[in-house]
């Protein structure tokens, strides 16, 4: 099997290291699993190729994607038995730009897993140990994205539907290359590609890929406005339903427009706009 095709023996589907290493989107991003313990998980994100941003450090959208992934992985690390999970919402605060060329460490810990709901906090830190971004997420336990239970307790909650090809992801020189976004009038479109998959059993788009699409649409609107408030400071994402293996479009509108701060609302849809899969509110501020 070619090196860029991801698949594995389903007998090892419950091994957290196996499960987390083969997710197409984080594999394409270049994330590396650094350590797993009960209730906590750590990743490394080297500043190279698909993770790099325009300022020379790890792209804020790549950080968001890995924070999303790490929060979900933190839930898996806390569970006493393998169960499917789905993200309800994710809140990210961007404290500073990632230092140019610096590898980031992302650690997530499950604060509590109470019945069918889990709450997780995560931080992305530079080599100096100071966080560049923090996240908090809420997850439903016992259901896949889209509501399926994946076989329920005692079944096989996580089994890949097929093998997934990363294609030319390794050739990407910046994070934008990984998403492959195209503009269609007021819509920003993310064509489907295997490298964007997160839930391999459906398959469904990775929540981090959807978040990156939302953030990009919001950022483009903020920058095009000509105002000074164009640095993303905070983002809250609500995941409404599974992003299917098809093209996804996003459209952003201002909720507040100002010179010191602006608020942008953005929605991601599929099915020619008929099905909303996620929405976000993004706060932008003027650079210091």
Short mmCIF file of N, CA, C and O in Angstrom, two decimals, residues 20-113:
data_model
loop_
_atom_site.label_atom_id
_atom_site.label_comp_id
_atom_site.label_asym_id
_atom_site.label_seq_id
_atom_site.Cartn_x
_atom_site.Cartn_y
_atom_site.Cartn_z
N UNK A 20 -5.10 7.63 16.78
CA UNK A 20 -4.81 9.05 16.63
C UNK A 20 -3.74 9.33 15.57
O UNK A 20 -3.71 10.40 14.99
N UNK A 21 -2.89 8.36 15.28
CA UNK A 21 -1.85 8.58 14.29
C UNK A 21 -2.36 8.50 12.86
O UNK A 21 -1.71 9.00 11.93
N UNK A 22 -3.49 7.87 12.63
CA UNK A 22 -3.92 7.63 11.25
C UNK A 22 -5.04 8.55 10.79
O UNK A 22 -5.51 8.43 9.68
N UNK A 23 -5.49 9.49 11.61
CA UNK A 23 -6.52 10.43 11.16
C UNK A 23 -5.96 11.25 10.00
O UNK A 23 -4.92 11.90 10.15
N UNK A 24 -6.61 11.25 8.84
CA UNK A 24 -6.03 11.88 7.65
C UNK A 24 -5.67 13.35 7.83
O UNK A 24 -4.57 13.76 7.43
N UNK A 25 -6.56 14.18 8.42
CA UNK A 25 -6.30 15.61 8.46
C UNK A 25 -5.10 15.96 9.32
O UNK A 25 -4.24 16.75 8.92
N UNK A 26 -4.99 15.37 10.50
CA UNK A 26 -3.86 15.68 11.36
C UNK A 26 -2.57 15.06 10.83
O UNK A 26 -1.49 15.61 11.03
N UNK A 27 -2.69 13.93 10.15
CA UNK A 27 -1.50 13.34 9.49
C UNK A 27 -1.02 14.28 8.39
O UNK A 27 0.18 14.54 8.26
N UNK A 28 -1.95 14.80 7.58
CA UNK A 28 -1.58 15.72 6.51
C UNK A 28 -1.00 17.01 7.07
O UNK A 28 -0.10 17.61 6.48
N UNK A 29 -1.50 17.44 8.21
CA UNK A 29 -1.03 18.67 8.85
C UNK A 29 0.40 18.54 9.36
O UNK A 29 1.11 19.54 9.50
N UNK A 30 0.80 17.31 9.62
CA UNK A 30 2.15 17.07 10.13
C UNK A 30 2.22 16.97 11.63
O UNK A 30 3.32 17.00 12.21
N UNK A 31 1.07 16.84 12.30
CA UNK A 31 1.05 16.72 13.75
C UNK A 31 1.62 15.37 14.18
O UNK A 31 1.46 14.37 13.48
N UNK A 32 2.26 15.37 15.33
CA UNK A 32 2.87 14.16 15.87
C UNK A 32 2.35 13.92 17.28
O UNK A 32 2.28 14.85 18.09
N UNK A 33 2.01 12.67 17.57
CA UNK A 33 1.56 12.32 18.91
C UNK A 33 2.77 12.20 19.82
O UNK A 33 3.70 11.43 19.56
N UNK A 34 2.78 13.00 20.90
CA UNK A 34 3.94 13.03 21.80
C UNK A 34 3.76 12.21 23.05
O UNK A 34 4.73 11.70 23.62
N UNK A 35 2.53 12.06 23.54
CA UNK A 35 2.33 11.30 24.76
C UNK A 35 0.86 11.17 25.11
O UNK A 35 0.06 12.05 24.80
N UNK A 36 0.50 10.06 25.76
CA UNK A 36 -0.88 9.80 26.18
C UNK A 36 -0.87 9.29 27.60
O UNK A 36 -0.07 8.43 27.96
N UNK A 37 -1.74 9.87 28.42
CA UNK A 37 -1.95 9.34 29.77
C UNK A 37 -3.42 9.53 30.10
O UNK A 37 -4.16 10.17 29.34
N UNK A 38 -3.86 8.94 31.20
CA UNK A 38 -5.27 9.01 31.54
C UNK A 38 -5.72 10.47 31.68
O UNK A 38 -5.22 11.22 32.51
N UNK A 39 -6.62 10.89 30.81
CA UNK A 39 -7.19 12.22 30.89
C UNK A 39 -6.38 13.31 30.23
O UNK A 39 -6.78 14.47 30.24
N UNK A 40 -5.23 12.98 29.62
CA UNK A 40 -4.40 14.01 28.99
C UNK A 40 -3.70 13.44 27.76
O UNK A 40 -3.38 12.25 27.71
N UNK A 41 -3.47 14.32 26.78
CA UNK A 41 -2.79 13.89 25.57
C UNK A 41 -1.99 15.08 25.03
O UNK A 41 -2.41 16.23 25.17
N UNK A 42 -0.83 14.80 24.46
CA UNK A 42 0.04 15.87 23.98
C UNK A 42 0.46 15.60 22.53
O UNK A 42 0.79 14.47 22.17
N UNK A 43 0.42 16.67 21.72
CA UNK A 43 0.87 16.62 20.34
C UNK A 43 1.99 17.63 20.12
O UNK A 43 2.09 18.62 20.84
N UNK A 44 2.78 17.39 19.09
CA UNK A 44 3.75 18.36 18.59
C UNK A 44 3.31 18.77 17.20
O UNK A 44 2.84 17.95 16.41
N UNK A 45 3.49 20.06 16.89
CA UNK A 45 3.18 20.56 15.56
C UNK A 45 4.39 21.33 15.03
O UNK A 45 4.58 22.51 15.33
N UNK A 46 5.23 20.66 14.24
CA UNK A 46 6.40 21.34 13.67
C UNK A 46 5.98 22.45 12.71
O UNK A 46 4.96 22.33 12.02
N UNK A 47 6.75 23.52 12.66
CA UNK A 47 6.47 24.63 11.76
C UNK A 47 7.09 24.33 10.40
O UNK A 47 8.20 24.77 10.10
N UNK A 48 6.37 23.57 9.62
CA UNK A 48 6.87 23.21 8.30
C UNK A 48 5.68 22.93 7.38
O UNK A 48 4.59 22.57 7.84
N UNK A 49 5.90 23.08 6.08
CA UNK A 49 4.92 22.73 5.07
C UNK A 49 3.50 23.13 5.40
O UNK A 49 3.19 24.32 5.57
N UNK A 50 2.59 22.15 5.53
CA UNK A 50 1.17 22.44 5.68
C UNK A 50 0.78 23.22 6.94
O UNK A 50 -0.32 23.76 7.00
N UNK A 51 1.63 23.26 7.94
CA UNK A 51 1.29 23.97 9.18
C UNK A 51 1.74 25.42 9.18
O UNK A 51 1.32 26.21 10.03
N UNK A 52 2.57 25.81 8.22
CA UNK A 52 3.18 27.14 8.24
C UNK A 52 2.20 28.21 7.79
O UNK A 52 1.41 28.02 6.87
N UNK A 53 2.28 29.38 8.46
CA UNK A 53 1.44 30.52 8.10
C UNK A 53 2.22 31.57 7.35
O UNK A 53 3.44 31.46 7.14
N UNK A 54 1.53 32.63 6.97
CA UNK A 54 2.15 33.67 6.14
C UNK A 54 3.20 34.48 6.89
O UNK A 54 4.05 35.13 6.28
N UNK A 55 3.17 34.46 8.25
CA UNK A 55 4.13 35.23 9.03
C UNK A 55 5.38 34.43 9.39
O UNK A 55 6.27 34.93 10.08
N UNK A 56 5.43 33.17 8.94
CA UNK A 56 6.62 32.36 9.18
C UNK A 56 6.51 31.43 10.37
O UNK A 56 7.37 30.57 10.56
N UNK A 57 5.46 31.59 11.19
CA UNK A 57 5.20 30.67 12.30
C UNK A 57 4.06 29.74 11.96
O UNK A 57 3.51 29.78 10.84
N UNK A 58 3.68 28.89 12.90
CA UNK A 58 2.54 28.01 12.69
C UNK A 58 1.29 28.86 12.48
O UNK A 58 1.03 29.81 13.23
N UNK A 59 0.53 28.56 11.46
CA UNK A 59 -0.69 29.29 11.13
C UNK A 59 -1.72 29.18 12.26
O UNK A 59 -1.89 28.10 12.84
N UNK A 60 -2.41 30.28 12.57
CA UNK A 60 -3.42 30.26 13.62
C UNK A 60 -4.52 29.26 13.32
O UNK A 60 -5.10 28.65 14.22
N UNK A 61 -4.83 29.07 12.03
CA UNK A 61 -5.87 28.10 11.66
C UNK A 61 -5.38 26.67 11.87
O UNK A 61 -6.17 25.79 12.25
N UNK A 62 -4.08 26.44 11.64
CA UNK A 62 -3.52 25.12 11.93
C UNK A 62 -3.54 24.85 13.43
O UNK A 62 -3.82 23.73 13.88
N UNK A 63 -3.24 25.89 14.22
CA UNK A 63 -3.34 25.77 15.68
C UNK A 63 -4.76 25.40 16.09
O UNK A 63 -4.98 24.51 16.93
N UNK A 64 -5.75 26.10 15.51
CA UNK A 64 -7.14 25.83 15.83
C UNK A 64 -7.51 24.39 15.50
O UNK A 64 -8.18 23.70 16.28
N UNK A 65 -7.06 23.93 14.33
CA UNK A 65 -7.36 22.57 13.92
C UNK A 65 -6.79 21.55 14.89
O UNK A 65 -7.46 20.58 15.27
N UNK A 66 -5.53 21.76 15.32
CA UNK A 66 -4.93 20.79 16.23
C UNK A 66 -5.52 20.91 17.63
O UNK A 66 -5.65 19.91 18.34
N UNK A 67 -5.89 22.11 18.06
CA UNK A 67 -6.57 22.26 19.35
C UNK A 67 -7.89 21.50 19.35
O UNK A 67 -8.24 20.83 20.32
N UNK A 68 -8.63 21.60 18.24
CA UNK A 68 -9.88 20.84 18.10
C UNK A 68 -9.61 19.35 18.22
O UNK A 68 -10.28 18.62 18.96
N UNK A 69 -8.60 18.89 17.50
CA UNK A 69 -8.27 17.46 17.51
C UNK A 69 -7.81 17.02 18.89
O UNK A 69 -8.21 15.96 19.39
N UNK A 70 -6.96 17.84 19.51
CA UNK A 70 -6.43 17.48 20.82
C UNK A 70 -7.52 17.41 21.88
O UNK A 70 -7.49 16.55 22.76
N UNK A 71 -8.49 18.33 21.79
CA UNK A 71 -9.60 18.28 22.76
C UNK A 71 -10.38 16.97 22.63
O UNK A 71 -10.69 16.32 23.63
N UNK A 72 -10.68 16.58 21.40
CA UNK A 72 -11.36 15.30 21.21
C UNK A 72 -10.52 14.13 21.68
O UNK A 72 -11.02 13.20 22.31
N UNK A 73 -9.22 14.20 21.38
CA UNK A 73 -8.31 13.12 21.81
C UNK A 73 -8.22 13.07 23.33
O UNK A 73 -8.06 12.00 23.92
N UNK A 74 -8.33 14.24 23.99
CA UNK A 74 -8.32 14.28 25.45
C UNK A 74 -9.50 13.54 26.04
O UNK A 74 -9.40 12.91 27.10
N UNK A 75 -10.64 13.62 25.36
CA UNK A 75 -11.82 12.87 25.82
C UNK A 75 -11.54 11.38 25.69
O UNK A 75 -11.79 10.59 26.62
N UNK A 76 -11.02 10.96 24.52
CA UNK A 76 -10.70 9.54 24.33
C UNK A 76 -9.75 9.04 25.42
O UNK A 76 -9.89 7.94 25.94
N UNK A 77 -8.77 9.88 25.76
CA UNK A 77 -7.79 9.47 26.76
C UNK A 77 -8.41 9.31 28.14
O UNK A 77 -7.88 8.56 28.98
N UNK A 78 -9.52 10.01 28.38
CA UNK A 78 -10.17 9.95 29.69
C UNK A 78 -11.20 8.83 29.80
O UNK A 78 -11.60 8.47 30.92
N UNK A 79 -11.66 8.30 28.68
CA UNK A 79 -12.70 7.28 28.71
C UNK A 79 -12.17 5.95 29.21
O UNK A 79 -11.05 5.55 28.88
N UNK A 80 -12.98 5.26 29.97
CA UNK A 80 -12.58 3.95 30.49
C UNK A 80 -12.89 2.83 29.49
O UNK A 80 -12.40 1.72 29.64
N UNK A 81 -13.71 3.12 28.49
CA UNK A 81 -14.00 2.16 27.43
C UNK A 81 -14.13 2.93 26.12
O UNK A 81 -14.46 4.12 26.13
N UNK A 82 -13.80 2.31 24.99
CA UNK A 82 -13.84 3.02 23.71
C UNK A 82 -15.26 3.34 23.28
O UNK A 82 -16.10 2.45 23.13
N UNK A 83 -15.55 4.61 23.13
CA UNK A 83 -16.87 5.07 22.70
C UNK A 83 -16.69 6.18 21.68
O UNK A 83 -15.70 6.92 21.72
N UNK A 84 -17.64 6.33 20.76
CA UNK A 84 -17.56 7.46 19.82
C UNK A 84 -17.86 8.77 20.53
O UNK A 84 -18.52 8.79 21.58
N UNK A 85 -17.37 9.87 19.97
CA UNK A 85 -17.66 11.20 20.51
C UNK A 85 -17.94 12.15 19.36
O UNK A 85 -17.60 11.88 18.21
N UNK A 86 -18.56 13.28 19.66
CA UNK A 86 -18.81 14.32 18.67
C UNK A 86 -18.67 15.67 19.36
O UNK A 86 -19.10 15.85 20.51
N UNK A 87 -18.07 16.64 18.66
CA UNK A 87 -17.87 17.97 19.22
C UNK A 87 -19.17 18.76 19.20
O UNK A 87 -19.85 18.83 18.18
N UNK A 88 -19.49 19.36 20.35
CA UNK A 88 -20.64 20.27 20.42
C UNK A 88 -20.23 21.69 20.12
O UNK A 88 -20.82 22.37 19.28
N UNK A 89 -19.20 22.17 20.82
CA UNK A 89 -18.68 23.51 20.55
C UNK A 89 -17.23 23.59 20.97
O UNK A 89 -16.74 22.79 21.76
N UNK A 90 -16.55 24.60 20.41
CA UNK A 90 -15.14 24.83 20.71
C UNK A 90 -14.91 26.32 20.77
O UNK A 90 -15.35 27.07 19.90
N UNK A 91 -14.22 26.77 21.83
CA UNK A 91 -13.91 28.19 22.00
C UNK A 91 -12.39 28.34 22.05
O UNK A 91 -11.72 27.66 22.85
N UNK A 92 -11.86 29.21 21.20
CA UNK A 92 -10.41 29.39 21.09
C UNK A 92 -10.05 30.85 21.31
O UNK A 92 -10.68 31.74 20.74
N UNK A 93 -9.05 31.09 22.15
CA UNK A 93 -8.52 32.44 22.39
C UNK A 93 -7.09 32.46 21.86
O UNK A 93 -6.26 31.63 22.25
N UNK A 94 -6.79 33.41 20.99
CA UNK A 94 -5.46 33.54 20.38
C UNK A 94 -4.70 34.63 21.13
O UNK A 94 -4.99 35.81 20.99
N UNK A 95 -3.72 34.23 21.93
CA UNK A 95 -3.03 35.17 22.81
C UNK A 95 -1.90 35.91 22.12
O UNK A 95 -1.57 37.04 22.48
N UNK A 96 -1.25 35.28 21.16
CA UNK A 96 -0.16 35.91 20.42
C UNK A 96 0.12 35.07 19.19
O UNK A 96 -0.35 33.92 19.06
N UNK A 97 0.90 35.62 18.24
CA UNK A 97 1.32 34.84 17.08
C UNK A 97 2.34 33.79 17.50
O UNK A 97 3.13 34.00 18.44
N UNK A 98 2.32 32.69 16.81
CA UNK A 98 3.36 31.68 17.04
C UNK A 98 4.70 32.22 16.57
O UNK A 98 4.78 32.84 15.51
N UNK A 99 5.77 32.03 17.34
CA UNK A 99 7.09 32.51 16.91
C UNK A 99 7.51 31.91 15.58
O UNK A 99 7.25 30.72 15.32
N UNK A 100 8.13 32.68 14.70
CA UNK A 100 8.56 32.16 13.40
C UNK A 100 9.45 30.92 13.54
O UNK A 100 10.39 30.91 14.32
N UNK A 101 9.09 29.89 12.80
CA UNK A 101 9.89 28.68 12.76
C UNK A 101 9.77 27.77 13.97
O UNK A 101 10.37 26.69 13.98
N UNK A 102 9.01 28.16 14.99
CA UNK A 102 8.98 27.39 16.24
C UNK A 102 7.96 26.26 16.20
O UNK A 102 6.83 26.43 15.71
N UNK A 103 8.36 25.10 16.72
CA UNK A 103 7.44 23.99 16.92
C UNK A 103 6.52 24.30 18.09
O UNK A 103 6.95 24.86 19.10
N UNK A 104 5.25 23.93 17.97
CA UNK A 104 4.29 24.12 19.05
C UNK A 104 3.98 22.79 19.72
O UNK A 104 4.02 21.74 19.09
N UNK A 105 3.69 22.87 21.01
CA UNK A 105 3.23 21.72 21.77
C UNK A 105 1.79 21.97 22.19
O UNK A 105 1.49 23.02 22.75
N UNK A 106 0.92 21.02 21.90
CA UNK A 106 -0.50 21.15 22.23
C UNK A 106 -0.87 20.05 23.22
O UNK A 106 -0.71 18.86 22.91
N UNK A 107 -1.34 20.44 24.39
CA UNK A 107 -1.74 19.49 25.42
C UNK A 107 -3.19 19.72 25.80
O UNK A 107 -3.61 20.86 26.01
N UNK A 108 -3.96 18.65 25.87
CA UNK A 108 -5.37 18.72 26.24
C UNK A 108 -5.64 17.81 27.43
O UNK A 108 -5.08 16.72 27.52
N UNK A 109 -6.50 18.29 28.33
CA UNK A 109 -6.90 17.52 29.51
C UNK A 109 -8.41 17.58 29.66
O UNK A 109 -9.00 18.65 29.56
N UNK A 110 -9.00 16.43 29.91
CA UNK A 110 -10.43 16.37 30.14
C UNK A 110 -10.72 16.85 31.56
O UNK A 110 -10.24 16.26 32.53
N UNK A 111 -11.48 17.95 31.68
CA UNK A 111 -11.83 18.46 33.00
C UNK A 111 -12.83 17.57 33.69
O UNK A 111 -12.74 17.31 34.90
N UNK A 112 -13.82 17.08 32.95
CA UNK A 112 -14.80 16.16 33.51
C UNK A 112 -15.48 15.41 32.39
O UNK A 112 -15.64 15.92 31.28
N UNK A 113 -15.84 14.17 32.68
CA UNK A 113 -16.63 13.35 31.77
C UNK A 113 -17.83 12.90 32.58
O UNK A 113 -17.75 11.97 33.38
#
